[in-house]
C-alpha cells in the first residue's frame, strides 16, 4: 500500500472495517505495533491515521488505549467530514517536520539578531498567554473560548519569534507554516494539548524559557529549547 497520502488509505480501511462491522462500537483497537504489522506501515503513518480518526470522532482515547466510538451507520457522514477537513490540506507530520526543521534555527537567529523592540513585543505576547492561562484556572466554565484565544495568541508568539530572526525569506516560509495552524482541523488537533490549566502552565513555562534564552542572546539554548518545545507538542499530538 504505497501512496503520498498513505495514512489516508489506513483511515479508509479502518473506516471500512467499522462500516462492515468488523470493528464494533466500544471495541478496543489493536496496539500501534499490531497496526503497523497489519498495514505494513510505519509508526508515524499509524499515529497520523489515528489522529485523523480521533478528530472525526470515529475513535476515542481511554487511558492508554483507543476505542471505536461511532456505530457503522455513521460512516458516510464521517467520510464526508474527513474529505472536507483532510484530503485537500497539509499532512500533520509534514507540518511538524517543517516546523522542527525551521523554528529552532529561527529562535537561534532571534537570539542573535532580536532588537529591544522585538523583545518587548515577545514579552507582551507572553503576558497575554499567561493571562489566558490564569483565566482558564479561574473560570473553567469559559474553557472553550479561552482555548481558542490561547491558540491564536500562541500562533502570534511564534510568529513574533520569526520576525525577530530578521530574515525575510525564512519569515515567508515561517508565516506560511503558521497560516496552516488557523485551518479548522489544525485547531482541533492542537486543542488536544491545550485543554486544561495545568497544560497551559506547562506551555507557558516553555515559552518563557525560550524567550529568556532569546533575551540573553543565547542562540544555542534558544535552539535547543524550541526543539524540545516542538518535540513535546508532536509527542502529545501523535
PDB file of C-alpha atoms in Angstrom:
ATOM      1  CA  UNK A   1       0.000   0.000   0.000  1.00  0.00           C
ATOM      2  CA  UNK A   2       2.152   2.913  -1.266  1.00  0.00           C
ATOM      3  CA  UNK A   3       0.920   6.481  -1.670  1.00  0.00           C
ATOM      4  CA  UNK A   4       1.864  10.094  -0.977  1.00  0.00           C
ATOM      5  CA  UNK A   5      -1.084  10.106   1.437  1.00  0.00           C
ATOM      6  CA  UNK A   6      -0.503   6.667   2.904  1.00  0.00           C
ATOM      7  CA  UNK A   7      -2.184   7.469   6.214  1.00  0.00           C
ATOM      8  CA  UNK A   8      -5.418   8.312   4.341  1.00  0.00           C
ATOM      9  CA  UNK A   9      -5.521   4.775   2.973  1.00  0.00           C
ATOM     10  CA  UNK A  10      -5.176   3.465   6.513  1.00  0.00           C
ATOM     11  CA  UNK A  11      -8.033   5.722   7.630  1.00  0.00           C
ATOM     12  CA  UNK A  12     -10.201   4.486   4.757  1.00  0.00           C
ATOM     13  CA  UNK A  13      -9.538   0.842   5.631  1.00  0.00           C
ATOM     14  CA  UNK A  14     -10.322   1.328   9.315  1.00  0.00           C
ATOM     15  CA  UNK A  15     -13.488   3.221   8.355  1.00  0.00           C
ATOM     16  CA  UNK A  16     -14.406   0.285   6.117  1.00  0.00           C
ATOM     17  CA  UNK A  17     -13.935  -2.177   8.981  1.00  0.00           C
ATOM     18  CA  UNK A  18     -16.227  -0.064  11.148  1.00  0.00           C
ATOM     19  CA  UNK A  19     -18.821   0.121   8.368  1.00  0.00           C
ATOM     20  CA  UNK A  20     -18.889  -3.634   7.733  1.00  0.00           C
ATOM     21  CA  UNK A  21     -18.980  -4.457  11.441  1.00  0.00           C
ATOM     22  CA  UNK A  22     -15.515  -5.972  11.655  1.00  0.00           C
ATOM     23  CA  UNK A  23     -14.792  -3.289  14.245  1.00  0.00           C
ATOM     24  CA  UNK A  24     -17.735  -2.624  16.550  1.00  0.00           C
ATOM     25  CA  UNK A  25     -18.546   0.434  18.658  1.00  0.00           C
ATOM     26  CA  UNK A  26     -16.760   0.181  22.006  1.00  0.00           C
ATOM     27  CA  UNK A  27     -14.162  -2.275  20.728  1.00  0.00           C
ATOM     28  CA  UNK A  28     -10.530  -1.553  21.505  1.00  0.00           C
ATOM     29  CA  UNK A  29      -8.233  -1.018  18.535  1.00  0.00           C
ATOM     30  CA  UNK A  30      -5.093  -3.149  18.246  1.00  0.00           C
ATOM     31  CA  UNK A  31      -1.873  -1.616  19.561  1.00  0.00           C
ATOM     32  CA  UNK A  32       0.244   0.666  17.362  1.00  0.00           C
ATOM     33  CA  UNK A  33       2.733  -2.160  16.862  1.00  0.00           C
ATOM     34  CA  UNK A  34      -0.033  -4.531  15.752  1.00  0.00           C
ATOM     35  CA  UNK A  35      -1.473  -1.912  13.388  1.00  0.00           C
ATOM     36  CA  UNK A  36       1.990  -1.327  11.907  1.00  0.00           C
ATOM     37  CA  UNK A  37       2.268  -5.039  11.180  1.00  0.00           C
ATOM     38  CA  UNK A  38      -1.288  -5.277   9.860  1.00  0.00           C
ATOM     39  CA  UNK A  39      -0.956  -2.370   7.405  1.00  0.00           C
ATOM     40  CA  UNK A  40       2.746  -2.705   6.644  1.00  0.00           C
ATOM     41  CA  UNK A  41       3.088   0.898   7.816  1.00  0.00           C
ATOM     42  CA  UNK A  42       5.478   2.966   9.874  1.00  0.00           C
ATOM     43  CA  UNK A  43       4.516   4.087  13.359  1.00  0.00           C
ATOM     44  CA  UNK A  44       4.394   7.685  12.084  1.00  0.00           C
ATOM     45  CA  UNK A  45       1.745   6.789   9.459  1.00  0.00           C
ATOM     46  CA  UNK A  46      -0.309   4.850  12.022  1.00  0.00           C
ATOM     47  CA  UNK A  47      -0.230   7.736  14.508  1.00  0.00           C
ATOM     48  CA  UNK A  48      -1.256  10.211  11.833  1.00  0.00           C
ATOM     49  CA  UNK A  49      -4.170   7.990  10.787  1.00  0.00           C
ATOM     50  CA  UNK A  50      -5.283   7.586  14.401  1.00  0.00           C
ATOM     51  CA  UNK A  51      -5.180  11.347  14.924  1.00  0.00           C
ATOM     52  CA  UNK A  52      -7.388  11.831  11.857  1.00  0.00           C
ATOM     53  CA  UNK A  53      -9.883   9.236  13.083  1.00  0.00           C
ATOM     54  CA  UNK A  54      -9.948  10.789  16.551  1.00  0.00           C
ATOM     55  CA  UNK A  55     -10.721  14.231  15.113  1.00  0.00           C
ATOM     56  CA  UNK A  56     -13.644  12.729  13.219  1.00  0.00           C
ATOM     57  CA  UNK A  57     -14.976  11.115  16.384  1.00  0.00           C
ATOM     58  CA  UNK A  58     -14.549   7.640  14.904  1.00  0.00           C
ATOM     59  CA  UNK A  59     -12.265   6.611  17.768  1.00  0.00           C
ATOM     60  CA  UNK A  60     -11.579   7.928  21.250  1.00  0.00           C
ATOM     61  CA  UNK A  61      -8.726   7.609  23.734  1.00  0.00           C
ATOM     62  CA  UNK A  62      -9.359   5.940  27.079  1.00  0.00           C
ATOM     63  CA  UNK A  63      -6.360   5.547  29.302  1.00  0.00           C
ATOM     64  CA  UNK A  64      -3.647   4.002  27.134  1.00  0.00           C
ATOM     65  CA  UNK A  65      -5.966   2.524  24.526  1.00  0.00           C
ATOM     66  CA  UNK A  66      -8.056   3.743  21.608  1.00  0.00           C
ATOM     67  CA  UNK A  67     -11.627   2.549  21.127  1.00  0.00           C
ATOM     68  CA  UNK A  68     -14.192   2.628  18.336  1.00  0.00           C
ATOM     69  CA  UNK A  69     -16.566   5.469  19.100  1.00  0.00           C
ATOM     70  CA  UNK A  70     -19.123   5.576  16.263  1.00  0.00           C
ATOM     71  CA  UNK A  71     -21.546   2.896  15.020  1.00  0.00           C
ATOM     72  CA  UNK A  72     -21.178   1.664  11.446  1.00  0.00           C
ATOM     73  CA  UNK A  73     -24.156   3.746  10.274  1.00  0.00           C
ATOM     74  CA  UNK A  74     -22.205   6.981  10.839  1.00  0.00           C
ATOM     75  CA  UNK A  75     -19.613   6.057   8.242  1.00  0.00           C
ATOM     76  CA  UNK A  76     -20.935   8.083   5.288  1.00  0.00           C
ATOM     77  CA  UNK A  77     -21.118  11.307   7.301  1.00  0.00           C
ATOM     78  CA  UNK A  78     -17.680  10.776   8.813  1.00  0.00           C
ATOM     79  CA  UNK A  79     -16.109  10.045   5.434  1.00  0.00           C
ATOM     80  CA  UNK A  80     -17.512  13.297   4.038  1.00  0.00           C
ATOM     81  CA  UNK A  81     -16.250  15.162   7.085  1.00  0.00           C
ATOM     82  CA  UNK A  82     -12.812  13.644   6.635  1.00  0.00           C
ATOM     83  CA  UNK A  83     -12.643  14.653   2.974  1.00  0.00           C
ATOM     84  CA  UNK A  84     -13.649  18.213   3.843  1.00  0.00           C
ATOM     85  CA  UNK A  85     -11.026  18.555   6.559  1.00  0.00           C
ATOM     86  CA  UNK A  86      -8.121  16.435   5.373  1.00  0.00           C
ATOM     87  CA  UNK A  87      -7.897  15.439   1.745  1.00  0.00           C
ATOM     88  CA  UNK A  88      -7.050  18.925   0.466  1.00  0.00           C
ATOM     89  CA  UNK A  89      -4.950  20.083   3.387  1.00  0.00           C
ATOM     90  CA  UNK A  90      -1.430  19.501   4.587  1.00  0.00           C
ATOM     91  CA  UNK A  91      -0.265  16.382   6.380  1.00  0.00           C
ATOM     92  CA  UNK A  92       0.183  16.682  10.121  1.00  0.00           C
ATOM     93  CA  UNK A  93       3.595  15.060  10.007  1.00  0.00           C
ATOM     94  CA  UNK A  94       4.672  17.213   7.062  1.00  0.00           C
ATOM     95  CA  UNK A  95       3.803  20.321   9.052  1.00  0.00           C
ATOM     96  CA  UNK A  96       5.714  19.227  12.124  1.00  0.00           C
ATOM     97  CA  UNK A  97       8.728  18.144  10.108  1.00  0.00           C
ATOM     98  CA  UNK A  98       8.780  21.629   8.590  1.00  0.00           C
ATOM     99  CA  UNK A  99       8.402  23.287  11.971  1.00  0.00           C
ATOM    100  CA  UNK A 100      11.147  21.159  13.515  1.00  0.00           C
ATOM    101  CA  UNK A 101      13.423  21.992  10.589  1.00  0.00           C
ATOM    102  CA  UNK A 102      12.833  25.752  10.688  1.00  0.00           C
ATOM    103  CA  UNK A 103      11.669  27.028  14.071  1.00  0.00           C
ATOM    104  CA  UNK A 104      14.674  26.067  16.245  1.00  0.00           C
ATOM    105  CA  UNK A 105      17.015  27.903  13.869  1.00  0.00           C
ATOM    106  CA  UNK A 106      14.621  30.856  13.759  1.00  0.00           C
ATOM    107  CA  UNK A 107      14.765  31.005  17.560  1.00  0.00           C
ATOM    108  CA  UNK A 108      18.560  30.921  17.411  1.00  0.00           C
ATOM    109  CA  UNK A 109      18.590  33.763  14.870  1.00  0.00           C
ATOM    110  CA  UNK A 110      16.173  35.713  17.053  1.00  0.00           C
ATOM    111  CA  UNK A 111      18.627  35.344  19.929  1.00  0.00           C
ATOM    112  CA  UNK A 112      21.432  36.672  17.743  1.00  0.00           C
ATOM    113  CA  UNK A 113      19.525  39.460  15.978  1.00  0.00           C
ATOM    114  CA  UNK A 114      16.481  40.318  18.083  1.00  0.00           C
ATOM    115  CA  UNK A 115      16.162  44.003  18.964  1.00  0.00           C
ATOM    116  CA  UNK A 116      14.876  45.551  22.164  1.00  0.00           C
ATOM    117  CA  UNK A 117      11.627  46.217  20.348  1.00  0.00           C
ATOM    118  CA  UNK A 118      11.399  42.538  19.361  1.00  0.00           C
ATOM    119  CA  UNK A 119      11.955  41.503  22.993  1.00  0.00           C
ATOM    120  CA  UNK A 120       9.293  43.927  24.213  1.00  0.00           C
ATOM    121  CA  UNK A 121       6.808  42.540  21.700  1.00  0.00           C
ATOM    122  CA  UNK A 122       7.547  38.949  22.710  1.00  0.00           C
ATOM    123  CA  UNK A 123       7.336  39.812  26.411  1.00  0.00           C
ATOM    124  CA  UNK A 124       3.967  41.479  25.893  1.00  0.00           C
ATOM    125  CA  UNK A 125       2.673  38.462  23.976  1.00  0.00           C
ATOM    126  CA  UNK A 126       3.891  36.087  26.672  1.00  0.00           C
ATOM    127  CA  UNK A 127       1.955  38.171  29.187  1.00  0.00           C
ATOM    128  CA  UNK A 128      -1.170  37.655  27.048  1.00  0.00           C
ATOM    129  CA  UNK A 129      -0.605  33.874  27.057  1.00  0.00           C
ATOM    130  CA  UNK A 130      -0.113  33.842  30.822  1.00  0.00           C
ATOM    131  CA  UNK A 131      -3.245  35.934  31.400  1.00  0.00           C
ATOM    132  CA  UNK A 132      -5.307  33.475  29.349  1.00  0.00           C
ATOM    133  CA  UNK A 133      -3.822  30.608  31.355  1.00  0.00           C
ATOM    134  CA  UNK A 134      -4.887  32.273  34.609  1.00  0.00           C
ATOM    135  CA  UNK A 135      -8.351  32.885  33.171  1.00  0.00           C
ATOM    136  CA  UNK A 136      -8.739  29.174  32.431  1.00  0.00           C
ATOM    137  CA  UNK A 137      -7.761  28.328  36.009  1.00  0.00           C
ATOM    138  CA  UNK A 138     -10.177  30.868  37.498  1.00  0.00           C
ATOM    139  CA  UNK A 139     -13.105  30.295  35.125  1.00  0.00           C
ATOM    140  CA  UNK A 140     -13.142  26.679  33.888  1.00  0.00           C
ATOM    141  CA  UNK A 141     -16.683  27.244  32.586  1.00  0.00           C
ATOM    142  CA  UNK A 142     -15.206  29.527  29.900  1.00  0.00           C
ATOM    143  CA  UNK A 143     -12.688  26.937  28.764  1.00  0.00           C
ATOM    144  CA  UNK A 144     -13.684  26.670  25.084  1.00  0.00           C
ATOM    145  CA  UNK A 145     -13.472  30.401  24.408  1.00  0.00           C
ATOM    146  CA  UNK A 146     -10.234  30.740  26.373  1.00  0.00           C
ATOM    147  CA  UNK A 147      -8.598  27.870  24.482  1.00  0.00           C
ATOM    148  CA  UNK A 148      -9.455  29.480  21.140  1.00  0.00           C
ATOM    149  CA  UNK A 149      -7.913  32.733  22.365  1.00  0.00           C
ATOM    150  CA  UNK A 150      -4.854  30.881  23.606  1.00  0.00           C
ATOM    151  CA  UNK A 151      -4.257  29.092  20.308  1.00  0.00           C
ATOM    152  CA  UNK A 152      -4.328  32.369  18.392  1.00  0.00           C
ATOM    153  CA  UNK A 153      -2.076  34.091  20.953  1.00  0.00           C
ATOM    154  CA  UNK A 154       0.328  31.128  20.792  1.00  0.00           C
ATOM    155  CA  UNK A 155       0.482  31.395  16.994  1.00  0.00           C
ATOM    156  CA  UNK A 156       1.255  35.111  17.303  1.00  0.00           C
ATOM    157  CA  UNK A 157       4.047  34.438  19.828  1.00  0.00           C
ATOM    158  CA  UNK A 158       5.758  32.036  17.435  1.00  0.00           C
ATOM    159  CA  UNK A 159       5.317  34.441  14.514  1.00  0.00           C
ATOM    160  CA  UNK A 160       6.976  37.194  16.555  1.00  0.00           C
ATOM    161  CA  UNK A 161       9.971  34.930  17.098  1.00  0.00           C
ATOM    162  CA  UNK A 162      10.112  34.512  13.318  1.00  0.00           C
ATOM    163  CA  UNK A 163      10.029  38.295  12.849  1.00  0.00           C
ATOM    164  CA  UNK A 164      12.820  38.702  15.417  1.00  0.00           C
ATOM    165  CA  UNK A 165      15.094  36.497  13.260  1.00  0.00           C
ATOM    166  CA  UNK A 166      15.169  39.314  10.674  1.00  0.00           C
ATOM    167  CA  UNK A 167      15.382  37.102   7.592  1.00  0.00           C
ATOM    168  CA  UNK A 168      12.637  37.957   5.104  1.00  0.00           C
ATOM    169  CA  UNK A 169      12.889  34.715   3.111  1.00  0.00           C
ATOM    170  CA  UNK A 170      12.725  32.489   6.185  1.00  0.00           C
ATOM    171  CA  UNK A 171       9.922  34.636   7.584  1.00  0.00           C
ATOM    172  CA  UNK A 172       7.787  33.981   4.497  1.00  0.00           C
ATOM    173  CA  UNK A 173       8.226  30.218   4.928  1.00  0.00           C
ATOM    174  CA  UNK A 174       7.609  30.543   8.641  1.00  0.00           C
ATOM    175  CA  UNK A 175       4.431  32.572   8.164  1.00  0.00           C
ATOM    176  CA  UNK A 176       3.147  30.054   5.629  1.00  0.00           C
ATOM    177  CA  UNK A 177       3.569  27.192   8.070  1.00  0.00           C
ATOM    178  CA  UNK A 178       1.783  29.063  10.828  1.00  0.00           C
ATOM    179  CA  UNK A 179      -1.027  30.081   8.495  1.00  0.00           C
ATOM    180  CA  UNK A 180      -1.865  26.372   8.346  1.00  0.00           C
ATOM    181  CA  UNK A 181      -2.482  26.431  12.102  1.00  0.00           C
ATOM    182  CA  UNK A 182      -5.539  28.607  11.509  1.00  0.00           C
ATOM    183  CA  UNK A 183      -7.341  25.943   9.495  1.00  0.00           C
ATOM    184  CA  UNK A 184     -10.131  24.189  11.297  1.00  0.00           C
ATOM    185  CA  UNK A 185      -8.626  20.688  11.509  1.00  0.00           C
ATOM    186  CA  UNK A 186      -5.337  22.024  12.859  1.00  0.00           C
ATOM    187  CA  UNK A 187      -7.201  23.892  15.570  1.00  0.00           C
ATOM    188  CA  UNK A 188      -8.900  20.632  16.504  1.00  0.00           C
ATOM    189  CA  UNK A 189      -5.565  18.831  16.600  1.00  0.00           C
ATOM    190  CA  UNK A 190      -3.926  21.459  18.783  1.00  0.00           C
ATOM    191  CA  UNK A 191      -6.839  21.558  21.220  1.00  0.00           C
ATOM    192  CA  UNK A 192      -5.738  18.055  22.261  1.00  0.00           C
ATOM    193  CA  UNK A 193      -2.715  19.550  24.047  1.00  0.00           C
ATOM    194  CA  UNK A 194      -4.311  22.688  25.484  1.00  0.00           C
ATOM    195  CA  UNK A 195      -7.441  21.605  27.296  1.00  0.00           C
ATOM    196  CA  UNK A 196      -6.575  22.367  30.910  1.00  0.00           C
ATOM    197  CA  UNK A 197      -4.997  24.994  33.144  1.00  0.00           C
ATOM    198  CA  UNK A 198      -2.004  22.714  34.005  1.00  0.00           C
ATOM    199  CA  UNK A 199      -1.331  22.108  30.300  1.00  0.00           C
ATOM    200  CA  UNK A 200      -1.342  25.840  29.614  1.00  0.00           C
ATOM    201  CA  UNK A 201       1.002  26.447  32.555  1.00  0.00           C
ATOM    202  CA  UNK A 202       3.445  23.926  31.121  1.00  0.00           C
ATOM    203  CA  UNK A 203       3.286  25.509  27.668  1.00  0.00           C
ATOM    204  CA  UNK A 204       3.783  28.969  29.152  1.00  0.00           C
ATOM    205  CA  UNK A 205       6.832  27.792  31.086  1.00  0.00           C
ATOM    206  CA  UNK A 206       8.296  26.517  27.838  1.00  0.00           C
ATOM    207  CA  UNK A 207       7.504  29.813  26.081  1.00  0.00           C
ATOM    208  CA  UNK A 208       9.090  31.786  28.938  1.00  0.00           C
ATOM    209  CA  UNK A 209      12.253  29.662  28.769  1.00  0.00           C
ATOM    210  CA  UNK A 210      12.607  30.233  25.021  1.00  0.00           C
ATOM    211  CA  UNK A 211      12.079  33.971  25.483  1.00  0.00           C
ATOM    212  CA  UNK A 212      14.660  34.090  28.297  1.00  0.00           C
ATOM    213  CA  UNK A 213      17.254  32.448  26.040  1.00  0.00           C
ATOM    214  CA  UNK A 214      16.473  34.906  23.229  1.00  0.00           C
ATOM    215  CA  UNK A 215      16.702  37.841  25.647  1.00  0.00           C
ATOM    216  CA  UNK A 216      20.061  36.591  26.932  1.00  0.00           C
ATOM    217  CA  UNK A 217      21.354  36.243  23.342  1.00  0.00           C
ATOM    218  CA  UNK A 218      21.978  32.532  23.936  1.00  0.00           C
ATOM    219  CA  UNK A 219      21.397  31.145  20.452  1.00  0.00           C
ATOM    220  CA  UNK A 220      22.367  27.561  21.257  1.00  0.00           C
ATOM    221  CA  UNK A 221      19.971  27.391  24.213  1.00  0.00           C
ATOM    222  CA  UNK A 222      17.158  29.074  22.271  1.00  0.00           C
ATOM    223  CA  UNK A 223      17.532  26.473  19.509  1.00  0.00           C
ATOM    224  CA  UNK A 224      17.571  23.588  21.991  1.00  0.00           C
ATOM    225  CA  UNK A 225      14.548  24.820  23.956  1.00  0.00           C
ATOM    226  CA  UNK A 226      12.491  25.425  20.823  1.00  0.00           C
ATOM    227  CA  UNK A 227      13.334  21.942  19.559  1.00  0.00           C
ATOM    228  CA  UNK A 228      12.228  20.424  22.858  1.00  0.00           C
ATOM    229  CA  UNK A 229       9.027  22.506  22.869  1.00  0.00           C
ATOM    230  CA  UNK A 230       8.045  21.316  19.388  1.00  0.00           C
ATOM    231  CA  UNK A 231       9.021  17.708  20.070  1.00  0.00           C
ATOM    232  CA  UNK A 232       6.820  17.720  23.185  1.00  0.00           C
ATOM    233  CA  UNK A 233       3.921  19.074  21.129  1.00  0.00           C
ATOM    234  CA  UNK A 234       4.451  16.449  18.468  1.00  0.00           C
ATOM    235  CA  UNK A 235       4.513  13.704  21.102  1.00  0.00           C
ATOM    236  CA  UNK A 236       1.276  14.982  22.636  1.00  0.00           C
ATOM    237  CA  UNK A 237      -0.486  15.231  19.280  1.00  0.00           C
ATOM    238  CA  UNK A 238       0.515  11.881  17.841  1.00  0.00           C
TER     239      UNK A 238
END
